[in-house]
Short mmCIF file of C-alpha atoms in Angstrom, two decimals:
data_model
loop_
_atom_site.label_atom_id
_atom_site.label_comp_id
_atom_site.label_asym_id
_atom_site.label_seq_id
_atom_site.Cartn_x
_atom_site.Cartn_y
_atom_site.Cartn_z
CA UNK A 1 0.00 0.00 0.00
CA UNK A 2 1.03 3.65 -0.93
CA UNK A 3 2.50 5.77 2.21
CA UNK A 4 -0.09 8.01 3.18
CA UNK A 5 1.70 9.85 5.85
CA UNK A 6 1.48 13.82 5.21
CA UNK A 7 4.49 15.40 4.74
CA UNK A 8 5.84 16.14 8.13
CA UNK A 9 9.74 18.44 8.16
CA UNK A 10 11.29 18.64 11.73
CA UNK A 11 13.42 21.77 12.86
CA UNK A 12 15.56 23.12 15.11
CA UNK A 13 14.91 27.18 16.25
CA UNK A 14 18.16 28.03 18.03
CA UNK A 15 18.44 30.34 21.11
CA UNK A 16 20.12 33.29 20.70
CA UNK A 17 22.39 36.08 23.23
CA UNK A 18 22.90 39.35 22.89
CA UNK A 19 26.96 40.06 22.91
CA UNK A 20 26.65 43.73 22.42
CA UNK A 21 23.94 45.72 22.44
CA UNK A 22 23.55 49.85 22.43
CA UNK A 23 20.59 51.66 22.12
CA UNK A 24 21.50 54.71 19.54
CA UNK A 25 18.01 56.58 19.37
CA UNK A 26 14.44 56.54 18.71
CA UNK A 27 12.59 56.20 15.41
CA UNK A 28 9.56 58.45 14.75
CA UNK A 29 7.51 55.18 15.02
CA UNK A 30 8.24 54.52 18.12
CA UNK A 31 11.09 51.92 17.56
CA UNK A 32 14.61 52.24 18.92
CA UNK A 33 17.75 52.27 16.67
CA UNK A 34 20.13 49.55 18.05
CA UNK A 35 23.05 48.06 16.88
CA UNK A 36 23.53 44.55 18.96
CA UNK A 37 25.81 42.25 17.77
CA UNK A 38 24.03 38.04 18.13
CA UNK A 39 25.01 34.86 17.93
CA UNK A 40 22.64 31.66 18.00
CA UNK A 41 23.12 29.02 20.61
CA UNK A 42 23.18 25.46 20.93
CA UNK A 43 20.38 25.60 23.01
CA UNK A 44 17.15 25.43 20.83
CA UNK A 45 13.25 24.53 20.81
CA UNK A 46 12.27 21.61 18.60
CA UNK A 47 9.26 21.97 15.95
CA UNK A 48 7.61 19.86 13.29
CA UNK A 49 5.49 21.12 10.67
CA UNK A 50 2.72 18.58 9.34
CA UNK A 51 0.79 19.36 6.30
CA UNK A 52 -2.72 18.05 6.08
CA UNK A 53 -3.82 15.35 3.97
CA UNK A 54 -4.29 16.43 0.58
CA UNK A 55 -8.12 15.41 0.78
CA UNK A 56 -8.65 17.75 3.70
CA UNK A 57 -11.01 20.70 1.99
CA UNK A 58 -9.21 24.46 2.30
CA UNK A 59 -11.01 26.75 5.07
CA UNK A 60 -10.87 29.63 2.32
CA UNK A 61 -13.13 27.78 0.42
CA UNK A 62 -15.81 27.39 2.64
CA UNK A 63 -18.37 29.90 4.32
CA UNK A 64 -16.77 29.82 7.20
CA UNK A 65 -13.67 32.19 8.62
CA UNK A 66 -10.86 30.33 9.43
CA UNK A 67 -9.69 30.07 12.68
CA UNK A 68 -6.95 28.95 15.21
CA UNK A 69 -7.10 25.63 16.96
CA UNK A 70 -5.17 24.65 20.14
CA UNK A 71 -5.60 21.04 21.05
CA UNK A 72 -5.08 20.78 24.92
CA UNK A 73 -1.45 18.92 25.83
CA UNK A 74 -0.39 15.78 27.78
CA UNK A 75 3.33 17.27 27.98
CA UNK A 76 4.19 14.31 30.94
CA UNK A 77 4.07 11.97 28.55
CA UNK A 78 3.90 12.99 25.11
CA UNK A 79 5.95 16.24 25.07
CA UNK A 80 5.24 16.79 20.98
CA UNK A 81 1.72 15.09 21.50
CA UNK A 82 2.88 13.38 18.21
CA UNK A 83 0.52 10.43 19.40
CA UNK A 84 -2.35 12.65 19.35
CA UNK A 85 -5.11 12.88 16.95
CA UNK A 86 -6.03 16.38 16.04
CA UNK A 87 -10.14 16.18 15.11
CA UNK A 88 -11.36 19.05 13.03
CA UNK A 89 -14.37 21.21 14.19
CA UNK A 90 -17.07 20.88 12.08
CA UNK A 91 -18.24 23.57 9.28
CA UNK A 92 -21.65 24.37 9.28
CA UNK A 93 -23.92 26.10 6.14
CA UNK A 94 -24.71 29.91 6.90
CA UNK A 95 -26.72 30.17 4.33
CA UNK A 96 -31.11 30.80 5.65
CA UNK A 97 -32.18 27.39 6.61
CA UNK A 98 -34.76 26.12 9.34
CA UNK A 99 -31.72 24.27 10.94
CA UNK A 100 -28.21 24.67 10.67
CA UNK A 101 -26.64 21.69 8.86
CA UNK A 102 -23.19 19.83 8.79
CA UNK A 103 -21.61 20.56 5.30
CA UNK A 104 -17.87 19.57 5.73
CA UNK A 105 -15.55 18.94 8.80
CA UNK A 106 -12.33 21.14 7.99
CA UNK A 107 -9.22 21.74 9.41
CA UNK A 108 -8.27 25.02 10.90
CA UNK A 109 -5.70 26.26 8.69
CA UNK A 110 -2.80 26.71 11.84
CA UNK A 111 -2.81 24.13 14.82
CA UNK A 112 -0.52 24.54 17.09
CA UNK A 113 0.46 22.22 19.87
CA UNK A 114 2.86 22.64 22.48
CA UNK A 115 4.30 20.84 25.51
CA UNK A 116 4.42 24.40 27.59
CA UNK A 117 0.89 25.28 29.34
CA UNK A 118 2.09 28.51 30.14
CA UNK A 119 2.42 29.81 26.35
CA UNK A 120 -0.85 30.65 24.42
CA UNK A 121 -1.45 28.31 21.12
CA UNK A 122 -4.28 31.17 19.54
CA UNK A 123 -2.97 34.02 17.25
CA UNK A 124 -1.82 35.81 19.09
CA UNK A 125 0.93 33.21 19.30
CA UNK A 126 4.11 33.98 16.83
CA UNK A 127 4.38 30.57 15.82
CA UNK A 128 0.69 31.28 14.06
CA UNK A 129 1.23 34.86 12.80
CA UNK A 130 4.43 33.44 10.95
CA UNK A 131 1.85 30.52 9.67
CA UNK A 132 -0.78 32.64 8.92
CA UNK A 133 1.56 35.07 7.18
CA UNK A 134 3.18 32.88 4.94
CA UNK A 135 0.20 31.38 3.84
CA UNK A 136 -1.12 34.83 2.55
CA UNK A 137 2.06 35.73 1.01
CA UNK A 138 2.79 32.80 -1.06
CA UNK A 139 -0.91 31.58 -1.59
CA UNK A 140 -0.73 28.05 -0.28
CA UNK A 141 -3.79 27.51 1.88
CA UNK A 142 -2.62 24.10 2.43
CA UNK A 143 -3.49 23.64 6.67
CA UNK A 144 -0.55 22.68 8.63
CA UNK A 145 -0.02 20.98 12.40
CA UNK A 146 2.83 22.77 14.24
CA UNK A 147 3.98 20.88 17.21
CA UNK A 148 6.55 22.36 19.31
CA UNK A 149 8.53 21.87 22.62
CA UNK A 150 9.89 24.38 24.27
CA UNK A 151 13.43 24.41 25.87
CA UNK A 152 14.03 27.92 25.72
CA UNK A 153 12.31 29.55 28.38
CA UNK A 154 10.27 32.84 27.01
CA UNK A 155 10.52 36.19 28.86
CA UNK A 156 14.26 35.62 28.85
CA UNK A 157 16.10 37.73 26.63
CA UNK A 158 16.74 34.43 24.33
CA UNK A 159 14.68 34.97 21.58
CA UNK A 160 12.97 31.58 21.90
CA UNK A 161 9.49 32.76 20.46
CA UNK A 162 11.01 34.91 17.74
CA UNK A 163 13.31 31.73 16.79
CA UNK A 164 10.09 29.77 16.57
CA UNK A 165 8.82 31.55 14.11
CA UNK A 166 11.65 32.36 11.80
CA UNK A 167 11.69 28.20 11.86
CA UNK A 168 7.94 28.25 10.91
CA UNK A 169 9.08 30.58 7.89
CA UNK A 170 11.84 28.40 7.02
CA UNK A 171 10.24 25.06 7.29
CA UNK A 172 6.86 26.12 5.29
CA UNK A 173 9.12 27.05 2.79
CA UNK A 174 11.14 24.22 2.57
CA UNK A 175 7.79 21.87 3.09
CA UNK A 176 6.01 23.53 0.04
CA UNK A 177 9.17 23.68 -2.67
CA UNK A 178 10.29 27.18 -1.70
CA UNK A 179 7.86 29.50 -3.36
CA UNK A 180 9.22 32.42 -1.39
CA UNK A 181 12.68 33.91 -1.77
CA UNK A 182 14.58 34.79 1.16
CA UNK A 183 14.30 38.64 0.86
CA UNK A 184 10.31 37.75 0.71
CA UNK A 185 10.90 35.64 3.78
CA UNK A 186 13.07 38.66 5.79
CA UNK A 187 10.00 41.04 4.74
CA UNK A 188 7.56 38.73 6.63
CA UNK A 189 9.91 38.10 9.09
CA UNK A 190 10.65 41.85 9.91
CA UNK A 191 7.11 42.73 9.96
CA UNK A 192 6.64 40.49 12.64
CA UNK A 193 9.38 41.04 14.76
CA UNK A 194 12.41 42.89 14.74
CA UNK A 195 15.01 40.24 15.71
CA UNK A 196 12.77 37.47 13.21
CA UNK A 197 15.33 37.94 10.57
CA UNK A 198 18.51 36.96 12.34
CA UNK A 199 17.05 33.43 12.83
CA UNK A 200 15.89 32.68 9.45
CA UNK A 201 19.87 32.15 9.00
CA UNK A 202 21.16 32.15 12.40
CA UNK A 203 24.85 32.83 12.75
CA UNK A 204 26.70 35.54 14.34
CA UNK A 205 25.70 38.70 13.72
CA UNK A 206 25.70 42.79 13.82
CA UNK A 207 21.90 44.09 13.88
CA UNK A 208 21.18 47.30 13.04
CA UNK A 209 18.19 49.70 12.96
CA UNK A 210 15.17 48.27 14.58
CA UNK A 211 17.16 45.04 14.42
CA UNK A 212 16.36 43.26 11.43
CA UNK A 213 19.19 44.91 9.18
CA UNK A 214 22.05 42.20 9.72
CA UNK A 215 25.44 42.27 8.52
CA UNK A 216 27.72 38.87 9.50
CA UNK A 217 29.93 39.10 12.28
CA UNK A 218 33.71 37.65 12.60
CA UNK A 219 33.51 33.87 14.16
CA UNK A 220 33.47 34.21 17.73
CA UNK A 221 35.66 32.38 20.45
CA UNK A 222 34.90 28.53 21.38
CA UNK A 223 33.49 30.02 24.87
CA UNK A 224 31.67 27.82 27.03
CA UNK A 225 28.74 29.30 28.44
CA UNK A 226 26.09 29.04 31.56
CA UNK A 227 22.64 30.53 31.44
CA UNK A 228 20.95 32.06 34.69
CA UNK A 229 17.57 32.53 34.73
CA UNK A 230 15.96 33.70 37.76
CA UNK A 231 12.06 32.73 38.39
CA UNK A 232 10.75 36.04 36.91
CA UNK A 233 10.57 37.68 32.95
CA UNK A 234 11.02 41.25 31.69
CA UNK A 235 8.95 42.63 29.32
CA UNK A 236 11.15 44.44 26.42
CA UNK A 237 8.76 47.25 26.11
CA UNK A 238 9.06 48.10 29.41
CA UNK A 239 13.05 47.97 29.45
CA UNK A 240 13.21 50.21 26.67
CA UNK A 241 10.81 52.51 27.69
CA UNK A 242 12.57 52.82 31.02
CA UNK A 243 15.89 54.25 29.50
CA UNK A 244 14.52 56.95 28.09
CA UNK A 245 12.30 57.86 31.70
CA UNK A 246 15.84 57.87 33.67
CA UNK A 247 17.72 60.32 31.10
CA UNK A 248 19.12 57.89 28.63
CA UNK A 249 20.52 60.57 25.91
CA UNK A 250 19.16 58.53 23.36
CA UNK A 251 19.31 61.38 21.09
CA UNK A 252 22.87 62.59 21.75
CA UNK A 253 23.67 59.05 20.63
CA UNK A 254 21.97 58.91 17.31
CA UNK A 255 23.15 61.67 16.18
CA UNK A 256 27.02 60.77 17.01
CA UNK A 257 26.28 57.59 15.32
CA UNK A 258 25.41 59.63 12.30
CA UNK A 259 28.99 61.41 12.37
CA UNK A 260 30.51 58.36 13.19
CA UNK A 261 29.05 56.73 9.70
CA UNK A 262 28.77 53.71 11.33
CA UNK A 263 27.41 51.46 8.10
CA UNK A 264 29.92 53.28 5.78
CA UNK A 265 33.59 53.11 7.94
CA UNK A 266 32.60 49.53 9.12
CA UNK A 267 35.35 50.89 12.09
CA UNK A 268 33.10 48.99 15.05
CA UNK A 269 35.88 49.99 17.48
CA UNK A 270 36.48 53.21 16.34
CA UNK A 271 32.56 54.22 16.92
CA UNK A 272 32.64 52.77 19.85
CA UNK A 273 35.58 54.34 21.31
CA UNK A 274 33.10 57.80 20.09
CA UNK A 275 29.99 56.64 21.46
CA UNK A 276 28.86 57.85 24.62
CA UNK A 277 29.49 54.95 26.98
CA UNK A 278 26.64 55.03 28.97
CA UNK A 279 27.09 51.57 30.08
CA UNK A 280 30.17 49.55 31.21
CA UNK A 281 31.72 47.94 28.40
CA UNK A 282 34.15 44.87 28.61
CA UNK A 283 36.60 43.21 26.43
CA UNK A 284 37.07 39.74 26.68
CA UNK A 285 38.96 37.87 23.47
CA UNK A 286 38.79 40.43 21.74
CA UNK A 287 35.17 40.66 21.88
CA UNK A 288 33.00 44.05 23.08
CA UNK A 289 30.70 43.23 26.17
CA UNK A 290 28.19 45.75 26.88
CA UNK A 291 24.46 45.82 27.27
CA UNK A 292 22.80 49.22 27.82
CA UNK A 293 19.69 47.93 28.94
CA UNK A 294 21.28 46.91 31.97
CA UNK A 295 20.81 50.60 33.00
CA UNK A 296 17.15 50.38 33.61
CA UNK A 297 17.03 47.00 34.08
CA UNK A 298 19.00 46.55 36.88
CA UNK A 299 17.46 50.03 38.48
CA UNK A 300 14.08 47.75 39.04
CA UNK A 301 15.26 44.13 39.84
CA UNK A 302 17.45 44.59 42.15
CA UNK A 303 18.63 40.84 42.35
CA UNK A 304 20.02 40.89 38.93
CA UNK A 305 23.18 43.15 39.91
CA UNK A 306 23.62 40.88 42.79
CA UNK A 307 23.54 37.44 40.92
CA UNK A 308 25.95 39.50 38.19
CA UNK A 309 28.67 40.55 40.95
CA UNK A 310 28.27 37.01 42.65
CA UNK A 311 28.81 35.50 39.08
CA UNK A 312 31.87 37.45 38.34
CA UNK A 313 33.31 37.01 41.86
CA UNK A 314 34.25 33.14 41.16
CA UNK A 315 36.68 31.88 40.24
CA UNK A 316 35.14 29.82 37.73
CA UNK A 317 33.87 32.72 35.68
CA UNK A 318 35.56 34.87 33.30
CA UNK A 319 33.00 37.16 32.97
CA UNK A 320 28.83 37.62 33.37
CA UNK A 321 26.35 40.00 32.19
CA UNK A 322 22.35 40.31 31.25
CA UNK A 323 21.38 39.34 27.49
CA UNK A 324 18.45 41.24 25.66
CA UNK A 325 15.91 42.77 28.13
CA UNK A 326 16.64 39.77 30.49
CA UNK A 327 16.24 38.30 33.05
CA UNK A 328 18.48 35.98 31.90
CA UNK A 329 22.00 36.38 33.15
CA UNK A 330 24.98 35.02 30.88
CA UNK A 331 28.48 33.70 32.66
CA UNK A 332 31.38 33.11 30.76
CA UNK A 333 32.64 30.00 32.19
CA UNK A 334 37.03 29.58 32.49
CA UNK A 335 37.99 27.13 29.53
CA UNK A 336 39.67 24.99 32.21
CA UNK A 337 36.65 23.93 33.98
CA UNK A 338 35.34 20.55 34.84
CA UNK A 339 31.93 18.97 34.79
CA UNK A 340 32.33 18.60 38.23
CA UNK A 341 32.98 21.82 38.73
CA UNK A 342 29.95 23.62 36.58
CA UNK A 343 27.32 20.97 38.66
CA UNK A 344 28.78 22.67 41.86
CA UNK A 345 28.67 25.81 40.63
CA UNK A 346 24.71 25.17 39.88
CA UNK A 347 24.35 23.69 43.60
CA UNK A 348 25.92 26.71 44.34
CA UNK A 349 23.49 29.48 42.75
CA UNK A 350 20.50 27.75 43.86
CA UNK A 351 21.42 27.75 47.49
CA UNK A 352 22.19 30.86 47.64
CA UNK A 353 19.41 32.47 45.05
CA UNK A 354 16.97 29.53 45.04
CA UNK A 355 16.12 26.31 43.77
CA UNK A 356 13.45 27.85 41.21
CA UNK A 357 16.41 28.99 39.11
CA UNK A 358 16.61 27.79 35.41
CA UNK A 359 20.22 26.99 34.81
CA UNK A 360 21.94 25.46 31.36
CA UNK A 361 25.16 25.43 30.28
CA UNK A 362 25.50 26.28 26.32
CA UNK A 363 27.91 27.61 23.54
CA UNK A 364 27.51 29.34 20.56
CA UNK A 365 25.83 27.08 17.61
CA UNK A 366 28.62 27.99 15.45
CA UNK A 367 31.26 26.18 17.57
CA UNK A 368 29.04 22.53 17.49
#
């Protein structure tokens, strides 16, 4: 008998920190200029995109609206619920009758499953916009099953949902022979988020503008790395917002990074020997450690500073500092160290800052 399995493609959406990142001004639309440089991370969610049977009828073609479906999760034991059966709602005539009558059972045309209660699975889930937005943009109505588990905790200045979707966008496009080009897929991507377009090809990289501008970066150090995450999440808007309200000369900086002609020069150490410091920067390998948002950031949660001198007082740790908006807190770990060693060092941070601490150690994708 013929395989009738739909087409299923499995993917990898790569964490991401924040090496470098200064906040240079304010666009009229309410978005900051940055330049950050990013590199992905071994650390990654897991998806799969399903397509539907090719008997299943389109939503668009009924009179019906399409809509988003979230199946409820048994992530204990079936963390991709690959073992569950997805059954489609059933369409129903809204044309005048006396009773409303069964026409078709559909699928939804996004359904989204994933092992993390705490994450919403409607559309207002990115995973779904980048569905939803593909789907418009190259025409294929085809309905898809995304099932994804999480790794990457969200709220953390990882990227994790904005790497889920740039997979989405990469995997539809693979799954249905690459209608879209990639500047097509960076359009979709950028109007959906502004770091989107670093993972549709994640490797080390300078972002500029609102973020989505990339230019590749020099290959970074082998560094071993250990994630902090403490029990709470920033919101980005929030961070941003709050280095303007405390006097960040946001637009003092833009306009020195228009006399520096930062995108013409390509001198990254020159501008940022010109640049008002604002925040601390570091040097370590040759690579520029500094995130401004730090500056608000650390105003508010007061434990963050703490857990960053306590990081960078042992002996263990080269260096530490907050990626993104946070919370997370990154520590560069001494190349020397032993296994041993880094599971002490855990034992270590949750006695003294608690046991609900997420902790992983990671390096930098391109280093695998």
């Amino acid at each position: 008998m013929p395989d009738t399995q739909p087409p299923t493609l499995s993917l990898t959406a790569p964490a991401k920190i924040n090496l470098s990142l200064r906040i240079l001004g304010k666009h009229s639309d309410g978005y900051h200029e940055i330049e950050t440089l990013m590199a992905p991370l071994t650390l990654a969610d897991e998806l799969e995109i399903t397509c539907a049977h090719t008997g299943t009828p389109n939503p668009s073609k009924h009179s019906v609206n399409p809509f988003i479906e979230c199946a409820p999760t048994n992530h204990l034991n079936d963390p991709l619920n690959l073992n569950q059966r997805i059954n489609p709602p059933t369409a129903y005539s809204l044309q005048p009758t006396a009773s409303i009558r069964p026409v078709a059972r559909i699928a939804p045309p996004v359904t989204l499953l994933c092992n993390d209660p705490s994450l919403p699975c409607g559309p207002e889930n990115l995973c779904v916009k980048a569905a939803l937005a593909f789907q418009e943009a190259s025409g294929i109505n085809t309905p898809i099953a995304i099932t994804l588990l999480k790794r990457i905790p969200h709220g953390a200045g990882l990227g994790g949902g904005s790497s889920d979707a740039a997979a989405v966008l990469r995997g539809m496009n693979q799954l249905f022979g690459e209608p879209l080009v990639i500047e097509e897929l960076h359009q979709i991507a950028a109007s959906l988020g502004s770091d989107i377009p670093f993972f549709l090809e994640p490797k080390s990289s300078w972002c500029h503008g609102r973020g989505e501008l990339l230019q590749e970066a020099n290959p970074l150090p082998p560094w071993r790395l250990l994630l902090i995450k403490p029990p709470f999440s920033i919101a980005t808007a929030w961070a941003y917002n709050r280095l303007e309200a405390i006097g960040y000369r946001l637009e003092e900086k833009n306009e020195e990074k228009e006399n520096c002609k930062l995108q013409e020069t390509g001198d990254r150490e020159q501008v940022e020997n010109e640049l008002d410091a604002g925040s601390p920067t570091s040097s370590v390998d040759g690579v520029t450690i500094v995130n401004d948002l730090e500056l608000p950031v650390f105003e508010k949660y007061l434990l963050l500073p703490v857990l960053k001198e306590w990081l960078q007082e042992r002996k263990e740790i080269r260096h530490a500092w907050m990626t993104g908006s946070g919370s997370t807190m990154v520590a560069l770990l001494r190349e020397e160290i032993t296994p041993e060693a880094i599971t002490m060092l855990k034992k270590e941070i949750t006695s003294d800052f608690g046991a609900t601490f997420w902790i992983k150690e990671t390096g930098f994708r391109e280093n695998q």
